[in-house]
Short mmCIF file of C-alpha atoms and ligand atoms in Angstrom, two decimals:
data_model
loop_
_atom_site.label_atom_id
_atom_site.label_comp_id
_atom_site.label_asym_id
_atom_site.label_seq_id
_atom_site.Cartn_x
_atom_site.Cartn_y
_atom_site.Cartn_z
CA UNK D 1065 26.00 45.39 -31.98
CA UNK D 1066 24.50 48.53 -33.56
CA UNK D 1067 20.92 48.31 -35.15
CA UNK D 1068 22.29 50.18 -37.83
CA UNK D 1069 25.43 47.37 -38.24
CA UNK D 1070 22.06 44.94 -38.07
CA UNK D 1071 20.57 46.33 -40.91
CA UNK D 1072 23.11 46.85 -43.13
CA UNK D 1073 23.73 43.36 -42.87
CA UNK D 1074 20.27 42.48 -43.41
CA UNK D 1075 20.02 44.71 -46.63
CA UNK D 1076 23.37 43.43 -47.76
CA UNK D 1077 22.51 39.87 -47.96
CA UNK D 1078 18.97 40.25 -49.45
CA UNK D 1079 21.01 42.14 -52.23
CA UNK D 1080 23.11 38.48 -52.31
CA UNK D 1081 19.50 36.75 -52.50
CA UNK D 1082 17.94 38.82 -55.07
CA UNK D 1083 21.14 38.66 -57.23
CA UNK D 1084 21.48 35.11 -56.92
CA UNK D 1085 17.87 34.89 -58.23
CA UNK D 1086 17.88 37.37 -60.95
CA UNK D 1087 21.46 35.76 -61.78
CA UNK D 1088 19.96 32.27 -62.50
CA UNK D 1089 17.30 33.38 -64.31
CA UNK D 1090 19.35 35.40 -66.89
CA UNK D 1091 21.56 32.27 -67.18
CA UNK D 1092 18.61 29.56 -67.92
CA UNK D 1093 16.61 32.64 -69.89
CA UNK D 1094 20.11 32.55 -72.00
CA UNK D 1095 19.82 36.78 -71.47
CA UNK D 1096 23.49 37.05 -69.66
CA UNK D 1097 23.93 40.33 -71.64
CA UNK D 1098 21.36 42.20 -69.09
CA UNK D 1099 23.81 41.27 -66.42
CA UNK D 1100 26.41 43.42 -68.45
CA UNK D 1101 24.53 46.57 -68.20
CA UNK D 1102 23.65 45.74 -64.74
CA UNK D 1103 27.66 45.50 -63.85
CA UNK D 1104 28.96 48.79 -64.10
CA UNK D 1105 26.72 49.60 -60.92
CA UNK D 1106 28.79 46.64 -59.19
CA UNK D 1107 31.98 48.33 -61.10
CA UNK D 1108 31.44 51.82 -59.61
CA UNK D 1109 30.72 50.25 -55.75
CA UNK D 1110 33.87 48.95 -55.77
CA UNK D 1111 35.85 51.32 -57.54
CA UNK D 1112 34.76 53.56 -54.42
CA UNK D 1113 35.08 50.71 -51.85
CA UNK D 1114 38.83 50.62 -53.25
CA UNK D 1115 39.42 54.75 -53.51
CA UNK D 1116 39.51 54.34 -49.97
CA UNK D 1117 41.91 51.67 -48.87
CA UNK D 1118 45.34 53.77 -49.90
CA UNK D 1119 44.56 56.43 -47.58
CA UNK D 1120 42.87 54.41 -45.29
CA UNK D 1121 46.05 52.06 -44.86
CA UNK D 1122 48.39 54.86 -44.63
CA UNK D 1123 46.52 56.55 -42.11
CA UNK D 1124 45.48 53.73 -40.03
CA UNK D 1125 48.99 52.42 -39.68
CA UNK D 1126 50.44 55.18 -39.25
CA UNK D 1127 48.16 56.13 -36.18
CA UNK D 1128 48.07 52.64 -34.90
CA UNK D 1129 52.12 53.39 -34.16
CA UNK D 1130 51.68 56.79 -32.68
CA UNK D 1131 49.01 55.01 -30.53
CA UNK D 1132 51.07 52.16 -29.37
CA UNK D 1133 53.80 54.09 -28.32
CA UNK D 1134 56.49 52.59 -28.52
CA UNK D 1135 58.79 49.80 -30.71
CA UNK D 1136 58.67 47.60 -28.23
CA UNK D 1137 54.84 46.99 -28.14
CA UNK D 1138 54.30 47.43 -32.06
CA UNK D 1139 57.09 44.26 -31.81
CA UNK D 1140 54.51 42.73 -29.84
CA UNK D 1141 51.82 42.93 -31.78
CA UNK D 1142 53.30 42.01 -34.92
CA UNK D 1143 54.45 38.99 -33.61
CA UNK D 1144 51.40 38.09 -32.10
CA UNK D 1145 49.50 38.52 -35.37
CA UNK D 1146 52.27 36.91 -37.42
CA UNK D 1147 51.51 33.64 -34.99
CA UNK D 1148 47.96 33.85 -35.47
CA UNK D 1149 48.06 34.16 -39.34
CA UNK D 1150 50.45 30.90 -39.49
CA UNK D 1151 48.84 29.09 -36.74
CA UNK D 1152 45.33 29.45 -38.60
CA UNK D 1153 46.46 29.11 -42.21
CA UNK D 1154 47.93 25.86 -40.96
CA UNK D 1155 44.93 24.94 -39.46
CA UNK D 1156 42.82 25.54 -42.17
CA UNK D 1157 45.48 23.35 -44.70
CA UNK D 1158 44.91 21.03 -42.35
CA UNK D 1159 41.30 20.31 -42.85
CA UNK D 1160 41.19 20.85 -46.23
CA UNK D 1161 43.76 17.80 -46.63
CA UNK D 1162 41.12 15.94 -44.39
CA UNK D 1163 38.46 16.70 -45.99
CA UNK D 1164 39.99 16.23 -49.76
CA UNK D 1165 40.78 12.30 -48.46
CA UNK D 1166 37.96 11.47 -46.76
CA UNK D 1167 35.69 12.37 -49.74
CA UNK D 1168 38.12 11.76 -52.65
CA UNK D 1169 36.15 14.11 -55.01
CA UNK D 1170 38.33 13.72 -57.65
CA UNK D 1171 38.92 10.11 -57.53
CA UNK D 1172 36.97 8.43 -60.87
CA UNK D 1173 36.32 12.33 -62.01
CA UNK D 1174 35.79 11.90 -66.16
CA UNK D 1175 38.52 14.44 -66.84
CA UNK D 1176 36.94 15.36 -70.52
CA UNK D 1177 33.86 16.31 -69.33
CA UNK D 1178 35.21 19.04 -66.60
CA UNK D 1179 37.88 20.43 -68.23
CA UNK D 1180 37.69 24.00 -69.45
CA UNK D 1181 40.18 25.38 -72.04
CA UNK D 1182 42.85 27.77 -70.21
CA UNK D 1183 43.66 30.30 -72.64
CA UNK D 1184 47.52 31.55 -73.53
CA UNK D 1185 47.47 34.63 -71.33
CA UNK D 1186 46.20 32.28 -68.29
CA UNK D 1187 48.40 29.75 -69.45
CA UNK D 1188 51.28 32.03 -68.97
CA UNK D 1189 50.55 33.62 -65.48
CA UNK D 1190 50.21 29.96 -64.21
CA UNK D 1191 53.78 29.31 -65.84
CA UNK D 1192 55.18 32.37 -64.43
CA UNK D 1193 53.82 31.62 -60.82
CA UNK D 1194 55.22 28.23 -60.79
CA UNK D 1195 58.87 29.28 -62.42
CA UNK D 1196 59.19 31.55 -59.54
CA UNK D 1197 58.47 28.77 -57.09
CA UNK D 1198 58.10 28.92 -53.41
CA UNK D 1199 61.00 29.95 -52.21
CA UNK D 1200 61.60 32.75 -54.34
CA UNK D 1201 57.29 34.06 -53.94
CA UNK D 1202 58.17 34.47 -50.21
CA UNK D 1203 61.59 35.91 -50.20
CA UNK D 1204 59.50 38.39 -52.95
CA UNK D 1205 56.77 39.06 -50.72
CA UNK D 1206 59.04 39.97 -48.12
CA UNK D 1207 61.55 42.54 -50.17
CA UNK D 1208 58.64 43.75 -52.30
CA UNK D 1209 57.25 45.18 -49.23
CA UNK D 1210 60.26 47.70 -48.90
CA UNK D 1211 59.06 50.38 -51.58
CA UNK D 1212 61.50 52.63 -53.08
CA UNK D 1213 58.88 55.21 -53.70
CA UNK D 1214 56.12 55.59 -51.54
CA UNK D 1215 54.43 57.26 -53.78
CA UNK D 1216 54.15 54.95 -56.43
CA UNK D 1217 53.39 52.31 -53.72
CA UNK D 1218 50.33 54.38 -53.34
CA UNK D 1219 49.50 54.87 -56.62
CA UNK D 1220 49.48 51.63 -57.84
CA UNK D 1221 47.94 50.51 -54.15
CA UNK D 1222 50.83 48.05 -52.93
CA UNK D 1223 49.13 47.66 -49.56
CA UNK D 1224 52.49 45.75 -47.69
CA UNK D 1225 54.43 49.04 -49.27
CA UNK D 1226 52.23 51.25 -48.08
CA UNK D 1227 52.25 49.65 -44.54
CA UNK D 1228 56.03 49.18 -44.43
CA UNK D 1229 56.40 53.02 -45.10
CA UNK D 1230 53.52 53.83 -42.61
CA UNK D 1231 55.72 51.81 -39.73
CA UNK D 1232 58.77 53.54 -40.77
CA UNK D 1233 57.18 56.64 -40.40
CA UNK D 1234 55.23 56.29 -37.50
CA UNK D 1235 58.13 54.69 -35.90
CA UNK D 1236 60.56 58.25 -37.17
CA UNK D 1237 57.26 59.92 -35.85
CA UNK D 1238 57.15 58.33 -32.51
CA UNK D 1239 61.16 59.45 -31.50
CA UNK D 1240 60.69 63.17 -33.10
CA UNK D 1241 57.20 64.19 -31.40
CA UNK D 1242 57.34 67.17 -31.61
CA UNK D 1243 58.14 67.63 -35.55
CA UNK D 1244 55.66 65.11 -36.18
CA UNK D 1245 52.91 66.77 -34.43
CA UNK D 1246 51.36 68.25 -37.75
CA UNK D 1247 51.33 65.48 -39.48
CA UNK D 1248 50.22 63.27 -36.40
CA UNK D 1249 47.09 65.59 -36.90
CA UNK D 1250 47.00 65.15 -40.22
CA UNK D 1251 46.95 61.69 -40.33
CA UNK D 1252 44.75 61.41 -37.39
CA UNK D 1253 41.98 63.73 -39.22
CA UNK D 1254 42.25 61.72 -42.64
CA UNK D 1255 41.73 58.48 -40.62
CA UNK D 1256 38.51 59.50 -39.46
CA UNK D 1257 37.31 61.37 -43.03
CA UNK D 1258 38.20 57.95 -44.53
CA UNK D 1259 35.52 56.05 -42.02
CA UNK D 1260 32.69 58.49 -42.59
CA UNK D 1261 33.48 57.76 -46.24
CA UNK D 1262 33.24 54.10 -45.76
CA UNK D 1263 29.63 55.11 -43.87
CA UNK D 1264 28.59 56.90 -47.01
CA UNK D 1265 29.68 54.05 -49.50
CA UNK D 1266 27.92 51.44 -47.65
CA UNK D 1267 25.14 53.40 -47.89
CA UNK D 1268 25.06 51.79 -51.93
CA UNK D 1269 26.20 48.51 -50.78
CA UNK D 1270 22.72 46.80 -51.44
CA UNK D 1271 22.86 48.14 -55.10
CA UNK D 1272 26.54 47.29 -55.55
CA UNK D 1273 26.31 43.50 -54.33
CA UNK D 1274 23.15 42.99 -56.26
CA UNK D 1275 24.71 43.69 -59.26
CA UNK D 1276 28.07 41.90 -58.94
CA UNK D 1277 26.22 39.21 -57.64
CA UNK D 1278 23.72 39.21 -61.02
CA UNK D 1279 27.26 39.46 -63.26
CA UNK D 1280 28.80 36.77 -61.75
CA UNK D 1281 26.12 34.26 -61.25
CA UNK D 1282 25.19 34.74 -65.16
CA UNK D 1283 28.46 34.93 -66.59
CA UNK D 1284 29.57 31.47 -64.40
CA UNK D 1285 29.82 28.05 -65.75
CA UNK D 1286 26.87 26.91 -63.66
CA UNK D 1287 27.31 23.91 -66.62
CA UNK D 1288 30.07 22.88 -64.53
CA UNK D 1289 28.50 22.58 -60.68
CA UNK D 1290 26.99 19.42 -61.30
CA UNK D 1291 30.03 17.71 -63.00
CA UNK D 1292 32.24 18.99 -60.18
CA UNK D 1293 29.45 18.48 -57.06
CA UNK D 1294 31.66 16.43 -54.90
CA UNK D 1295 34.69 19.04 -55.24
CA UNK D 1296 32.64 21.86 -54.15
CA UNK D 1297 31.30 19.95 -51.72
CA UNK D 1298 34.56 18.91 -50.31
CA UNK D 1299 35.44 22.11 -50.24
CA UNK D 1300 32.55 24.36 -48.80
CA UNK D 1301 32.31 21.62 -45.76
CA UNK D 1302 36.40 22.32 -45.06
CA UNK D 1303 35.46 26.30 -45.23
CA UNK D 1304 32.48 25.41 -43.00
CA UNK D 1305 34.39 23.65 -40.31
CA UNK D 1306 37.02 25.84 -40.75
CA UNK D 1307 34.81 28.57 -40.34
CA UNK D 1308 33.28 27.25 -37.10
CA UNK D 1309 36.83 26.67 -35.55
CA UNK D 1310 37.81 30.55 -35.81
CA UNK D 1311 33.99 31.35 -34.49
CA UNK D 1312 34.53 29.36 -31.32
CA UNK D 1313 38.49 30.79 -30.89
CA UNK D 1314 36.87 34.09 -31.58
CA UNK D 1315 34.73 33.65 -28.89
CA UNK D 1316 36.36 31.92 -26.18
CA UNK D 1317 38.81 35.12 -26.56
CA UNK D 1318 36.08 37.61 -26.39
CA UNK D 1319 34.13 35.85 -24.10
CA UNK D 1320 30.95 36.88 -26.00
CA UNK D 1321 28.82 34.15 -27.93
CA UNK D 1322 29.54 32.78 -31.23
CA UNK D 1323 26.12 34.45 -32.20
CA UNK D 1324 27.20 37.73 -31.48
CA UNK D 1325 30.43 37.20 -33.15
CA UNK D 1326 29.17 36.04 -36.24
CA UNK D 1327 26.40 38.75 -36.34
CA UNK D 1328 28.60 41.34 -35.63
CA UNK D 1329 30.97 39.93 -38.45
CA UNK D 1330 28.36 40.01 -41.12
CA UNK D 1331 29.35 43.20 -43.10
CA UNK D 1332 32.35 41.96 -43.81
CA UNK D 1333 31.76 38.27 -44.57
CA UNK D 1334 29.06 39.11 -46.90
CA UNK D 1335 31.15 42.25 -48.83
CA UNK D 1336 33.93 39.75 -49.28
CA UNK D 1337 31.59 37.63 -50.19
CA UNK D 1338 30.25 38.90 -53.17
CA UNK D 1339 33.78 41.25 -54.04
CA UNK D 1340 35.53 38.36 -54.05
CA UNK D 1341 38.31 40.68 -52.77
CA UNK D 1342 39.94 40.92 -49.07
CA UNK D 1343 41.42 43.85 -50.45
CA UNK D 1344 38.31 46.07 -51.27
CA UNK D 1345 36.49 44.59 -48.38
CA UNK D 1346 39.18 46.00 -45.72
CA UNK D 1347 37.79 49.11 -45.81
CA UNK D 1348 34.07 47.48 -44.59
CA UNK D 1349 36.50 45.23 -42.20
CA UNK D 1350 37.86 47.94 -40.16
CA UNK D 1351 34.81 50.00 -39.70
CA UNK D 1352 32.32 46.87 -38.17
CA UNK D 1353 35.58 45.38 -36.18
CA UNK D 1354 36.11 48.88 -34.25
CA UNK D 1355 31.94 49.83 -34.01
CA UNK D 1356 30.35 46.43 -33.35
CA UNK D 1357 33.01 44.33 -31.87
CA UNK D 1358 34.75 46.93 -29.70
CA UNK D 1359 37.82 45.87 -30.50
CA UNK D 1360 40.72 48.45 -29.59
CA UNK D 1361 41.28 50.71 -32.32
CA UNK D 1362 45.39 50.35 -32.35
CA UNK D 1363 44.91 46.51 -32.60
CA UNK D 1364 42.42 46.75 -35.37
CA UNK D 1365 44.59 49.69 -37.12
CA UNK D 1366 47.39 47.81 -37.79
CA UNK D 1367 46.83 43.87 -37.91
CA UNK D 1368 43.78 44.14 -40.44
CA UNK D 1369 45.57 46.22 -43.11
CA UNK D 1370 48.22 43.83 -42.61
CA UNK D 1371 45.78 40.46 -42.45
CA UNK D 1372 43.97 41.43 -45.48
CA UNK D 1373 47.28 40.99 -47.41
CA UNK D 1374 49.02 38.15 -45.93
CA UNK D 1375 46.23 36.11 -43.50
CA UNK D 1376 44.18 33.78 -46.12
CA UNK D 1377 42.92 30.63 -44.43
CA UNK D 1378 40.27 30.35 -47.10
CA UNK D 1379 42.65 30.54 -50.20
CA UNK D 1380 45.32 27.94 -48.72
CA UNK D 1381 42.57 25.40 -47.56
CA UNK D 1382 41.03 25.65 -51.03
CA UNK D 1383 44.62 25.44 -52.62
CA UNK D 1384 45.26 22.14 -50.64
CA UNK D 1385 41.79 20.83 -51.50
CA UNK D 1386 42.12 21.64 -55.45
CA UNK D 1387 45.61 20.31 -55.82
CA UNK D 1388 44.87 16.96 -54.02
CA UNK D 1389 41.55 17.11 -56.20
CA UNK D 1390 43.85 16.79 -59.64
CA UNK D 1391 46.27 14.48 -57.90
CA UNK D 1392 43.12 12.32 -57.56
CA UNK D 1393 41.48 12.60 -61.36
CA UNK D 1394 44.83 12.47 -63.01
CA UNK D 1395 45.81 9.42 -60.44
CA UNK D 1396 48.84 10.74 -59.30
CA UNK D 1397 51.25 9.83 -56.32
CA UNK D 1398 49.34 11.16 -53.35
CA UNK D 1399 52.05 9.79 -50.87
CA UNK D 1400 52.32 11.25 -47.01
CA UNK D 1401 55.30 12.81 -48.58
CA UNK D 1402 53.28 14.90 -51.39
CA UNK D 1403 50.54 15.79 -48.84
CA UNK D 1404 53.01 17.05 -46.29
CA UNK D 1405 54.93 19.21 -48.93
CA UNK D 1406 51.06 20.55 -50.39
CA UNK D 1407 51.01 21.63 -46.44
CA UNK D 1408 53.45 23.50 -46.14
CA UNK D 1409 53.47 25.08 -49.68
CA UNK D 1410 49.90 25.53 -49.60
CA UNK D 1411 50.66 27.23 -46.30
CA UNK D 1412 53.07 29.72 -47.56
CA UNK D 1413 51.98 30.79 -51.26
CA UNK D 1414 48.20 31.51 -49.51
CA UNK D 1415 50.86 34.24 -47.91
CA UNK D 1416 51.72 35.48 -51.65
CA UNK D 1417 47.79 35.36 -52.99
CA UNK D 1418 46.89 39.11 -53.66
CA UNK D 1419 43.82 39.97 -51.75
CA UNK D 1420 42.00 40.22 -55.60
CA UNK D 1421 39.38 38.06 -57.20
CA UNK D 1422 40.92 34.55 -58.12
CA UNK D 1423 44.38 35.48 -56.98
CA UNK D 1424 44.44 31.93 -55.35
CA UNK D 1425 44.35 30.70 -58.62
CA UNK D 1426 47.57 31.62 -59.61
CA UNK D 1427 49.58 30.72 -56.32
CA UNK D 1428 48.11 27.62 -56.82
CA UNK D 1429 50.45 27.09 -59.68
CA UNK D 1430 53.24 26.68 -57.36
CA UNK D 1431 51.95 24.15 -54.92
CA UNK D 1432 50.96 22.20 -57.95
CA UNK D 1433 54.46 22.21 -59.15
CA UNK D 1434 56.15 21.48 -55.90
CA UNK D 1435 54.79 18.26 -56.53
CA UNK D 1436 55.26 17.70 -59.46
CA UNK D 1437 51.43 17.82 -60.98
CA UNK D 1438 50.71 18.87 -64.62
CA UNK D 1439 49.97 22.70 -64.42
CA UNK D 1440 46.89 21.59 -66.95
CA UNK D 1441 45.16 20.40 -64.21
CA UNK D 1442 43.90 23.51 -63.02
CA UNK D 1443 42.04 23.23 -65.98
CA UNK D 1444 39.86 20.98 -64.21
CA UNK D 1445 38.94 23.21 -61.75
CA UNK D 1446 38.60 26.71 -63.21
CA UNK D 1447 35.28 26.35 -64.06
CA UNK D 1448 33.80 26.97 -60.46
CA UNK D 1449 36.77 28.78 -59.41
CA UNK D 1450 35.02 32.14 -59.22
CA UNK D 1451 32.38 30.90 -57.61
CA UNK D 1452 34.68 29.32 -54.93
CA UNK D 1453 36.29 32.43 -54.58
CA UNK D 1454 33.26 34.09 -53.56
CA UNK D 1455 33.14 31.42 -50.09
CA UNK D 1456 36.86 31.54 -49.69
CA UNK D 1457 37.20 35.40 -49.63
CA UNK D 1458 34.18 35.41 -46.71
CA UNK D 1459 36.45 32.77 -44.59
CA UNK D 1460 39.99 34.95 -44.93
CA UNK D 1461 38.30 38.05 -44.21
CA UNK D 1462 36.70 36.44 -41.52
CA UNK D 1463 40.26 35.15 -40.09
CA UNK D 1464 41.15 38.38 -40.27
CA UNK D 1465 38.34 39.71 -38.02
CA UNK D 1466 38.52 36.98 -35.52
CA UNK D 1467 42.24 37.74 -35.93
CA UNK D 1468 41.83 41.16 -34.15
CA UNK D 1469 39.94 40.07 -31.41
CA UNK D 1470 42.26 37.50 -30.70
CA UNK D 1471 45.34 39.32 -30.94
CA UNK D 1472 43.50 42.25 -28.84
CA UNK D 1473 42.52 40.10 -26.41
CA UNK D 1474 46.21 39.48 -25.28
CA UNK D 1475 47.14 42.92 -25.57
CA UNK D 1476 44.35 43.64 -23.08
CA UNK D 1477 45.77 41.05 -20.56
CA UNK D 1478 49.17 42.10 -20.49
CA UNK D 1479 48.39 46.02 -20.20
N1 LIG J 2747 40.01 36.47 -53.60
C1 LIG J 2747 40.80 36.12 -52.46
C2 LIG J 2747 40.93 37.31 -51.53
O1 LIG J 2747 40.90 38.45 -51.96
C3 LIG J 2747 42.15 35.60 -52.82
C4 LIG J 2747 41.97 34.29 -53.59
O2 LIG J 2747 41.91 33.24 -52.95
O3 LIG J 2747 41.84 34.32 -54.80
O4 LIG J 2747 41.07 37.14 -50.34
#
């Protein structure tokens, strides 16, 4: 691992520290509106984290075809990663249902005291989420990719668009060579301007997380921690374990030590960490996965883009541990029945959850209905949500780097 990887790292999360700190003490000081005028720093690190993922995902796609050579190995790989995303995603369901039944945070919960008021507009996107149901999110997932203008894909940053037109036109690339050359060089050169960028932006990283970590910690319901201990509890242990599970896949694969995994993978963890946001950490993703874990750059190219959107072991382990939580306070029927269907719904809409802040949130909405449980109940649990969202972000994004290795590592054996 770089030294410079090291200390980036080290910088980042003493920016997490110091905002954590400065965070509480506008929130007991009752001075939250200093963490407003701290923001737009946070505001203006992201905004540049996320001016880079369109071309970054066009180009890296695109290249990661041209470098693979050939259909049949970018069939390959896309399988392989498709199996690791569902493999781990069920995994991580699975110990979240675990975990939620073995504690029972939410059994003899005083519902009153927890419950926050969801306004109309929330109201509505819940509503919305859960009309559309299961079936329908995934079948929209699926033909939403296809973009019928790749240009507005880009422009309003529709990552699976943007990567379904990159294959297409790698793939056209691939069989016409020769035409393609220009823009093969092209592509190749903004690929590389786009990872000196990311150098550049990390460069205000430490000023960025400080401040979105000050904004959030402030602005939260801290109120609510204590009246919701056991829930968080239940479900930082089932991100922990979970956590733990990918570190020791990760390095059985790479046959380097968990330590050196984990180290290497602390850019990442702690940018998604305090962006909330697989999305606007992908950038940060690819750049430590290629430099300090060696990974091969065609493997990294094209299943992060794609794991960032659809690979969220974090999200559907909290969705299974929230929606058993308000099965518990409102004593509903918690039968093997309901717990396998939360499974395999919280399974698939994690698959739907937009790699944004609280995007979990909503998908939630339709495992919660699947069931049958009052959509009110997230209620219950929105209070800490963004805090939540903080820890579950750092787990997908870090399925999504252990991911890589493991789906490299098989493309190493069998070339
Ligand atoms: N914030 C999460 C992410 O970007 C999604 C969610 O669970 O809300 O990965």
């Amino acid at each position: 691992m770089s030294s410079s990887n090291n200390k980036e790292a080290v910088f980042i999360l003493g920016s997490i520290i110091l905002g954590l700190i400065f965070g509480l003490v506008l929130y007991f000081t009752n001075n939250q509106q200093i963490a407003e005028y701290i923001k737009p720093v946070g505001d203006i690190f992201l905004k540049l984290l996320k001016m880079i993922i369109v071309p970054l995902v066009l180009s890296s796609i695109f290249m990661a075809i041209i470098n693979l050579g050939s259909p049949e190995e970018i069939g390959s790989l896309g399988i392989r990663a498709i199996s690791y995303y569902f493999v781990t995603t069920a995994i991580a369901v699975f110990i979240g249902l675990i975990m939620v039944n073995l504690i029972q945070p939410g059994v003899g919960v005083e519902i009153e005291s927890i419950k926050s008021t969801l306004t109309d507009a929330q109201t509505n996107k819940f509503q919305t989420s859960a009309e559309k149901g299961l079936v329908n999110t995934v079948i929209s997932v699926i033909t939403d990719a296809i973009p019928t203008n790749p240009f507005k894909a880009m422009a309003d940053m529709k990552i699976l668009q943007i990567i379904a037109f990159s294959i297409f036109l790698g793939i056209i690339s691939l069989m016409n060579r020769k035409i393609a050359q220009p823009l093969i060089d092209l592509m190749g050169s903004i690929e590389k301007l786009s990872m000196i960028m990311i150098d550049w932006v990390m460069k205000i990283a430490p000023f960025g997380v400080f401040a979105l970590m000050v904004h959030v910690i402030a602005s939260s319901g801290l109120g609510a921690i204590v009246g919701l201990s056991k829930y968080i509890i239940t479900v930082l242990l089932g991100l922990l374990i979970h956590g733990i599970i990918l570190l020791i896949i990760g390095s059985i694969r790479h046959k380097k030590s968990p330590l050196f995994i984990f180290k290497s993978c602390l850019p990442p963890i702690l940018t998604a960490f305090s962006t909330s946001s697989s999305a606007s950490t992908l950038p940060v993703t690819m750049n430590t996965v290629e430099e300090t874990l060696g990974v091969s750059k065609k493997t990294s190219q094209f299943v992060l883009p794609l794991g960032a959107t659809i690979n969220m072991d974090g999200t559907a382990l909290y969705e299974s541990v929230a929606v058993i939580f308000i099965g518990q306070a409102y004593g509903l029927d918690l039968s093997i029945v309901n717990q396998v269907i939360i499974f395999i719904t919280a399974s698939l809409a994690a698959v739907g959850a937009a790699a944004i802040p609280g995007a979990g949130l909503v998908t939630m909405s339709i495992v919660l209905s699947a069931v049958g449980y009052p959509l009110e109940g997230i209620a219950l649990i929105l209070a800490v949500d963004r805090i939540l969202d903080m820890f579950r972000t750092a787990v997908n994004v870090f399925g999504d780097c252990i991911g890589t290795v493991v789906v490299d590592s098989f493309l190493k054996k069998s070339t």
